[in-house]
Amino acid sequence: GENVEQHPSTLSVQEGDSAVIKCTYSDSASNYFPWYKQELGKGPQLIIDIRSNVGEKKDQRIAVTLNKTAKHFSLHITETQPEDSAVYFCAAREWSSSASKIIFGSGTRLSIRP
Amino acid sequence: KAGVTQTPRYLIKTRGQQVTLSCSPISGHRSVSWYQQTPGQGLQFLFEYFSETQRNKGNFPGRFSGRQFSNSRSEMNVSTLELGDSALYLCASSSTGQGKHEQYFGPGTRLTVT
């Protein structure tokens, strides 16, 4: 079945450094790739998304890159701050199909060291 | 505007009982989706509703059902509860238009089955 693999499961970086989280997907029909941030005790928050007709998208300190040929996409956070500490999830789905299901990665716990 | 609200926030049930969870989406959002989050299985898609119609369903048994009302509020029901149904149940409301997709999650309902 469809699968999304996410690495690493935990990541600790020094404040001010960059963090990179990587995901691979198996369903070649997937064309929508959102990223979510979940803080303790809260629901996930959609922080950025990318569609397969675009290779890269940026929003201030966060960016997502997509390599459709290799079926992998990555989240990049630059100039990390303490408030970036959270669990991050990637996901993939076929946007155009009403019958498609969104598949989530297993999550990355990001810790920012002061 | 008000965020996504879920009630109740916490619930304890015993095996064999049934439970109904409620979700009120952001005003103007017509799409509501439900997810189950557990430490073992991670985030999994349950179902998605749009304008009172179920548009999509995840790989869950028929004990899991849902519905959406004309005011876009949604409920999900789990019958004949099992210990493995203990989880955080999240709902999200979303809206797509002008090339942008916005999605907001509620805080979740923590269900414990004993």
CSV table of C-alpha atoms in Angstrom, one decimal, chain A residues 8-78:
chain,number,residue,atom,x,y,z
A,8,PRO,CA,15.1,11.4,11.2
A,9,SER,CA,12.7,10.5,14.0
A,10,THR,CA,14.5,12.9,16.4
A,11,LEU,CA,16.6,15.9,15.6
A,12,SER,CA,18.5,18.2,17.9
A,13,VAL,CA,20.1,21.4,16.6
A,14,GLN,CA,21.7,24.5,18.1
A,15,GLU,CA,19.7,27.6,18.1
A,16,GLY,CA,20.4,29.6,15.0
A,17,ASP,CA,21.5,26.5,13.0
A,18,SER,CA,19.4,24.9,10.2
A,19,ALA,CA,17.2,21.8,10.5
A,20,VAL,CA,16.3,19.5,7.6
A,21,ILE,CA,13.7,16.7,7.7
A,22,LYS,CA,13.3,14.3,4.8
A,23,CYS,CA,10.4,12.3,3.5
A,24,THR,CA,9.9,9.7,0.7
A,25,TYR,CA,6.6,8.6,-0.7
A,26,SER,CA,5.6,5.5,-2.7
A,27,ASP,CA,2.5,6.5,-4.6
A,28,SER,CA,3.5,8.1,-7.8
A,29,ALA,CA,0.1,9.6,-8.1
A,30,SER,CA,0.7,11.9,-5.1
A,31,ASN,CA,0.8,15.5,-6.1
A,32,TYR,CA,0.2,17.4,-2.8
A,33,PHE,CA,2.7,17.4,0.0
A,34,PRO,CA,1.9,19.3,3.2
A,35,TRP,CA,4.0,19.7,6.4
A,36,TYR,CA,2.5,20.0,9.8
A,37,LYS,CA,3.9,21.2,13.2
A,38,GLN,CA,2.5,19.8,16.4
A,39,GLU,CA,3.3,21.4,19.7
A,40,LEU,CA,2.6,19.5,23.0
A,41,GLY,CA,-1.0,19.3,23.8
A,42,LYS,CA,-2.2,20.9,20.5
A,43,GLY,CA,-3.5,19.7,17.2
A,44,PRO,CA,-1.2,19.8,14.1
A,45,GLN,CA,-0.7,23.1,12.3
A,46,LEU,CA,-0.3,23.2,8.5
A,47,ILE,CA,2.9,25.3,8.1
A,48,ILE,CA,3.7,24.9,4.4
A,49,ASP,CA,2.6,22.8,1.4
A,50,ILE,CA,3.8,22.2,-2.1
A,51,ARG,CA,2.2,20.8,-5.2
A,52,SER,CA,4.1,18.6,-7.7
A,53,ASN,CA,4.2,21.3,-10.4
A,54,VAL,CA,6.6,23.3,-8.2
A,55,GLY,CA,10.1,22.2,-7.1
A,56,GLU,CA,10.6,24.6,-4.2
A,57,LYS,CA,8.5,26.9,-2.0
A,58,LYS,CA,9.6,29.3,0.7
A,59,ASP,CA,7.8,31.1,3.5
A,60,GLN,CA,10.2,33.2,5.7
A,61,ARG,CA,12.4,30.8,7.5
A,62,ILE,CA,10.9,27.6,6.2
A,63,ALA,CA,11.2,26.0,2.8
A,64,VAL,CA,10.1,22.8,1.2
A,65,THR,CA,11.8,21.1,-1.8
A,66,LEU,CA,10.3,18.4,-3.9
A,67,ASN,CA,12.0,15.9,-6.2
A,68,LYS,CA,9.2,14.1,-8.0
A,69,THR,CA,11.5,11.8,-9.9
A,70,ALA,CA,13.1,10.4,-6.8
A,71,LYS,CA,9.8,10.7,-4.9
A,72,HIS,CA,11.2,12.6,-2.0
A,73,PHE,CA,10.6,16.0,-0.4
A,74,SER,CA,12.2,17.9,2.4
A,75,LEU,CA,11.5,20.6,5.0
A,76,HIS,CA,14.2,23.1,5.7
A,77,ILE,CA,14.1,25.5,8.7
A,78,THR,CA,16.8,28.1,8.8
